[in-house]
């Protein structure tokens, strides 16, 4: 577990990458369900602002930082005190994977997908938002690993 939490760059083994995406799927699914049900205006507003900053960011590093801020804002919007702490503990992973994603994907597409997820959460469409996030996680894993073998529960 320390290998995952303390990771600050470099390369992931495929098995570690799979594990990271599985954990993200579990945590983010609950965050999304709660955020969609709570309608915390300030948390959702912060998520919207993070996406706007991501759209205007000039570097992959800055875009990945705003993607982290987006996920963290959704965790805050869940109104669960533990999820923002968990997301913050995974910050190095979000930053690294986000940077790699931004390097391999058009930033407009990355931002648009985040906006679609936020729209579903804001509309209270919890299960549609969770499924959208599952699709995003699978797509991101495939983009970074070149494989299509990620099984999510």
PDB file of C-alpha atoms in Angstrom:
ATOM      1  CA  UNK A   1       0.000   0.000   0.000  1.00  0.00           C
ATOM      2  CA  UNK A   2       2.843   2.429   0.727  1.00  0.00           C
ATOM      3  CA  UNK A   3       4.061   1.926  -2.838  1.00  0.00           C
ATOM      4  CA  UNK A   4       0.725   3.239  -4.092  1.00  0.00           C
ATOM      5  CA  UNK A   5       0.203   6.094  -1.634  1.00  0.00           C
ATOM      6  CA  UNK A   6       3.746   7.456  -1.772  1.00  0.00           C
ATOM      7  CA  UNK A   7       4.218   7.293  -5.532  1.00  0.00           C
ATOM      8  CA  UNK A   8       5.538  10.599  -6.931  1.00  0.00           C
ATOM      9  CA  UNK A   9       6.322   9.880 -10.604  1.00  0.00           C
ATOM     10  CA  UNK A  10       8.134   7.350 -12.706  1.00  0.00           C
ATOM     11  CA  UNK A  11       6.452   4.291 -14.172  1.00  0.00           C
ATOM     12  CA  UNK A  12       3.687   2.016 -12.919  1.00  0.00           C
ATOM     13  CA  UNK A  13       3.657  -1.721 -13.423  1.00  0.00           C
ATOM     14  CA  UNK A  14       0.496  -2.798 -15.254  1.00  0.00           C
ATOM     15  CA  UNK A  15      -0.651  -4.780 -12.208  1.00  0.00           C
ATOM     16  CA  UNK A  16      -0.236  -1.689 -10.008  1.00  0.00           C
ATOM     17  CA  UNK A  17      -2.023   0.475 -12.572  1.00  0.00           C
ATOM     18  CA  UNK A  18      -4.958  -1.969 -12.576  1.00  0.00           C
ATOM     19  CA  UNK A  19      -5.097  -1.900  -8.784  1.00  0.00           C
ATOM     20  CA  UNK A  20      -5.029   1.890  -8.725  1.00  0.00           C
ATOM     21  CA  UNK A  21      -7.902   2.144 -11.202  1.00  0.00           C
ATOM     22  CA  UNK A  22      -9.942  -0.453  -9.297  1.00  0.00           C
ATOM     23  CA  UNK A  23      -9.518   1.497  -6.055  1.00  0.00           C
ATOM     24  CA  UNK A  24     -10.330   4.753  -7.830  1.00  0.00           C
ATOM     25  CA  UNK A  25     -13.467   3.169  -9.265  1.00  0.00           C
ATOM     26  CA  UNK A  26     -14.678   2.099  -5.822  1.00  0.00           C
ATOM     27  CA  UNK A  27     -13.922   5.390  -4.096  1.00  0.00           C
ATOM     28  CA  UNK A  28     -15.100   7.640  -6.911  1.00  0.00           C
ATOM     29  CA  UNK A  29     -18.344   5.686  -7.394  1.00  0.00           C
ATOM     30  CA  UNK A  30     -19.343   6.361  -3.797  1.00  0.00           C
ATOM     31  CA  UNK A  31     -18.195   9.990  -3.995  1.00  0.00           C
ATOM     32  CA  UNK A  32     -20.284  10.493  -7.135  1.00  0.00           C
ATOM     33  CA  UNK A  33     -23.388   8.823  -5.670  1.00  0.00           C
ATOM     34  CA  UNK A  34     -23.193  10.947  -2.538  1.00  0.00           C
ATOM     35  CA  UNK A  35     -22.430  14.188  -4.401  1.00  0.00           C
ATOM     36  CA  UNK A  36     -25.336  13.588  -6.797  1.00  0.00           C
ATOM     37  CA  UNK A  37     -27.675  13.015  -3.873  1.00  0.00           C
ATOM     38  CA  UNK A  38     -26.499  15.864  -1.650  1.00  0.00           C
ATOM     39  CA  UNK A  39     -26.466  18.713  -4.213  1.00  0.00           C
ATOM     40  CA  UNK A  40     -23.852  20.626  -2.209  1.00  0.00           C
ATOM     41  CA  UNK A  41     -23.806  23.871  -4.181  1.00  0.00           C
ATOM     42  CA  UNK A  42     -20.394  25.051  -2.985  1.00  0.00           C
ATOM     43  CA  UNK A  43     -18.685  21.722  -3.693  1.00  0.00           C
ATOM     44  CA  UNK A  44     -20.240  21.497  -7.154  1.00  0.00           C
ATOM     45  CA  UNK A  45     -19.321  25.124  -7.839  1.00  0.00           C
ATOM     46  CA  UNK A  46     -15.695  24.365  -6.904  1.00  0.00           C
ATOM     47  CA  UNK A  47     -15.754  21.370  -9.269  1.00  0.00           C
ATOM     48  CA  UNK A  48     -17.065  23.643 -12.040  1.00  0.00           C
ATOM     49  CA  UNK A  49     -14.297  26.182 -11.347  1.00  0.00           C
ATOM     50  CA  UNK A  50     -11.640  23.456 -11.437  1.00  0.00           C
ATOM     51  CA  UNK A  51     -12.880  22.368 -14.871  1.00  0.00           C
ATOM     52  CA  UNK A  52     -12.796  25.973 -16.098  1.00  0.00           C
ATOM     53  CA  UNK A  53      -9.226  26.366 -14.836  1.00  0.00           C
ATOM     54  CA  UNK A  54      -8.338  23.050 -16.475  1.00  0.00           C
ATOM     55  CA  UNK A  55      -9.658  24.322 -19.808  1.00  0.00           C
ATOM     56  CA  UNK A  56      -7.445  27.402 -19.533  1.00  0.00           C
ATOM     57  CA  UNK A  57      -4.339  25.673 -18.169  1.00  0.00           C
ATOM     58  CA  UNK A  58      -1.271  25.971 -20.356  1.00  0.00           C
ATOM     59  CA  UNK A  59       0.636  22.842 -19.346  1.00  0.00           C
ATOM     60  CA  UNK A  60      -0.142  19.181 -18.738  1.00  0.00           C
ATOM     61  CA  UNK A  61       1.085  19.609 -15.166  1.00  0.00           C
ATOM     62  CA  UNK A  62      -1.391  22.441 -14.575  1.00  0.00           C
ATOM     63  CA  UNK A  63      -4.251  20.517 -16.227  1.00  0.00           C
ATOM     64  CA  UNK A  64      -3.550  17.470 -14.067  1.00  0.00           C
ATOM     65  CA  UNK A  65      -3.550  19.677 -10.947  1.00  0.00           C
ATOM     66  CA  UNK A  66      -6.971  21.015 -11.898  1.00  0.00           C
ATOM     67  CA  UNK A  67      -8.250  17.493 -12.558  1.00  0.00           C
ATOM     68  CA  UNK A  68      -7.155  16.598  -9.034  1.00  0.00           C
ATOM     69  CA  UNK A  69      -8.967  19.721  -7.762  1.00  0.00           C
ATOM     70  CA  UNK A  70     -12.068  18.598  -9.678  1.00  0.00           C
ATOM     71  CA  UNK A  71     -12.092  15.157  -8.029  1.00  0.00           C
ATOM     72  CA  UNK A  72     -11.327  16.713  -4.633  1.00  0.00           C
ATOM     73  CA  UNK A  73     -14.232  19.160  -5.068  1.00  0.00           C
ATOM     74  CA  UNK A  74     -16.561  16.245  -5.852  1.00  0.00           C
ATOM     75  CA  UNK A  75     -15.298  14.541  -2.693  1.00  0.00           C
ATOM     76  CA  UNK A  76     -16.121  17.703  -0.741  1.00  0.00           C
ATOM     77  CA  UNK A  77     -19.548  17.804  -2.407  1.00  0.00           C
ATOM     78  CA  UNK A  78     -20.186  14.262  -1.142  1.00  0.00           C
ATOM     79  CA  UNK A  79     -20.307  15.759   2.369  1.00  0.00           C
ATOM     80  CA  UNK A  80     -18.441  12.708   3.645  1.00  0.00           C
ATOM     81  CA  UNK A  81     -15.530  13.874   5.800  1.00  0.00           C
ATOM     82  CA  UNK A  82     -13.314  10.912   4.888  1.00  0.00           C
ATOM     83  CA  UNK A  83     -13.412  11.059   1.084  1.00  0.00           C
ATOM     84  CA  UNK A  84     -11.562  14.393   0.730  1.00  0.00           C
ATOM     85  CA  UNK A  85      -8.838  12.967   2.986  1.00  0.00           C
ATOM     86  CA  UNK A  86      -8.580   9.790   0.901  1.00  0.00           C
ATOM     87  CA  UNK A  87      -8.470  11.714  -2.366  1.00  0.00           C
ATOM     88  CA  UNK A  88      -5.817  14.021  -0.921  1.00  0.00           C
ATOM     89  CA  UNK A  89      -3.708  11.009   0.091  1.00  0.00           C
ATOM     90  CA  UNK A  90      -3.824   9.851  -3.534  1.00  0.00           C
ATOM     91  CA  UNK A  91      -2.868  13.282  -4.886  1.00  0.00           C
ATOM     92  CA  UNK A  92       0.526  12.160  -6.278  1.00  0.00           C
ATOM     93  CA  UNK A  93      -1.252   9.412  -8.210  1.00  0.00           C
ATOM     94  CA  UNK A  94      -3.938  11.749  -9.567  1.00  0.00           C
ATOM     95  CA  UNK A  95      -1.250  14.234 -10.617  1.00  0.00           C
ATOM     96  CA  UNK A  96       0.921  11.625 -12.322  1.00  0.00           C
ATOM     97  CA  UNK A  97      -1.902   9.808 -14.108  1.00  0.00           C
ATOM     98  CA  UNK A  98      -3.538  13.118 -14.982  1.00  0.00           C
ATOM     99  CA  UNK A  99      -0.322  14.435 -16.516  1.00  0.00           C
ATOM    100  CA  UNK A 100       0.168  11.237 -18.518  1.00  0.00           C
ATOM    101  CA  UNK A 101      -3.442  11.413 -19.691  1.00  0.00           C
ATOM    102  CA  UNK A 102      -3.053  15.052 -20.730  1.00  0.00           C
ATOM    103  CA  UNK A 103       0.087  14.150 -22.646  1.00  0.00           C
ATOM    104  CA  UNK A 104      -1.772  11.412 -24.553  1.00  0.00           C
ATOM    105  CA  UNK A 105      -5.237  12.910 -25.007  1.00  0.00           C
ATOM    106  CA  UNK A 106      -6.529  16.190 -26.351  1.00  0.00           C
ATOM    107  CA  UNK A 107      -7.109  18.467 -23.370  1.00  0.00           C
ATOM    108  CA  UNK A 108     -10.459  19.620 -24.798  1.00  0.00           C
ATOM    109  CA  UNK A 109     -11.685  15.999 -24.769  1.00  0.00           C
ATOM    110  CA  UNK A 110     -10.446  15.472 -21.202  1.00  0.00           C
ATOM    111  CA  UNK A 111     -12.178  18.651 -20.026  1.00  0.00           C
ATOM    112  CA  UNK A 112     -15.396  17.846 -21.937  1.00  0.00           C
ATOM    113  CA  UNK A 113     -15.604  14.401 -20.311  1.00  0.00           C
ATOM    114  CA  UNK A 114     -15.174  15.961 -16.882  1.00  0.00           C
ATOM    115  CA  UNK A 115     -17.911  18.478 -17.685  1.00  0.00           C
ATOM    116  CA  UNK A 116     -20.292  15.709 -18.764  1.00  0.00           C
ATOM    117  CA  UNK A 117     -19.652  13.883 -15.492  1.00  0.00           C
ATOM    118  CA  UNK A 118     -20.265  17.077 -13.512  1.00  0.00           C
ATOM    119  CA  UNK A 119     -23.489  17.732 -15.453  1.00  0.00           C
ATOM    120  CA  UNK A 120     -24.788  14.277 -14.505  1.00  0.00           C
ATOM    121  CA  UNK A 121     -23.817  14.743 -10.845  1.00  0.00           C
ATOM    122  CA  UNK A 122     -25.377  18.226 -10.750  1.00  0.00           C
ATOM    123  CA  UNK A 123     -28.603  16.841 -12.242  1.00  0.00           C
ATOM    124  CA  UNK A 124     -28.760  14.201  -9.504  1.00  0.00           C
ATOM    125  CA  UNK A 125     -28.354  11.359 -11.997  1.00  0.00           C
ATOM    126  CA  UNK A 126     -26.203   9.289  -9.670  1.00  0.00           C
ATOM    127  CA  UNK A 127     -26.179   5.950 -11.477  1.00  0.00           C
ATOM    128  CA  UNK A 128     -25.664   7.514 -14.907  1.00  0.00           C
ATOM    129  CA  UNK A 129     -22.779   9.538 -13.444  1.00  0.00           C
ATOM    130  CA  UNK A 130     -21.243   6.438 -11.849  1.00  0.00           C
ATOM    131  CA  UNK A 131     -21.472   4.550 -15.153  1.00  0.00           C
ATOM    132  CA  UNK A 132     -19.968   7.519 -16.978  1.00  0.00           C
ATOM    133  CA  UNK A 133     -17.062   7.508 -14.527  1.00  0.00           C
ATOM    134  CA  UNK A 134     -16.580   3.750 -14.996  1.00  0.00           C
ATOM    135  CA  UNK A 135     -16.323   4.381 -18.739  1.00  0.00           C
ATOM    136  CA  UNK A 136     -13.832   7.201 -18.144  1.00  0.00           C
ATOM    137  CA  UNK A 137     -11.706   4.998 -15.891  1.00  0.00           C
ATOM    138  CA  UNK A 138     -11.682   2.174 -18.441  1.00  0.00           C
ATOM    139  CA  UNK A 139     -10.835   4.576 -21.261  1.00  0.00           C
ATOM    140  CA  UNK A 140      -8.043   6.159 -19.223  1.00  0.00           C
ATOM    141  CA  UNK A 141      -6.586   2.791 -18.256  1.00  0.00           C
ATOM    142  CA  UNK A 142      -6.628   1.679 -21.903  1.00  0.00           C
ATOM    143  CA  UNK A 143      -5.018   4.950 -23.009  1.00  0.00           C
ATOM    144  CA  UNK A 144      -2.156   4.617 -20.527  1.00  0.00           C
ATOM    145  CA  UNK A 145      -1.637   0.849 -20.595  1.00  0.00           C
ATOM    146  CA  UNK A 146      -2.512   0.007 -24.194  1.00  0.00           C
ATOM    147  CA  UNK A 147      -4.608  -2.854 -22.805  1.00  0.00           C
ATOM    148  CA  UNK A 148      -8.332  -3.497 -22.555  1.00  0.00           C
ATOM    149  CA  UNK A 149      -8.388  -5.943 -19.658  1.00  0.00           C
ATOM    150  CA  UNK A 150      -9.517  -3.833 -16.693  1.00  0.00           C
ATOM    151  CA  UNK A 151     -12.279  -5.559 -14.761  1.00  0.00           C
ATOM    152  CA  UNK A 152     -14.340  -3.289 -12.540  1.00  0.00           C
ATOM    153  CA  UNK A 153     -16.925  -4.657 -10.137  1.00  0.00           C
TER     154      UNK A 153
END
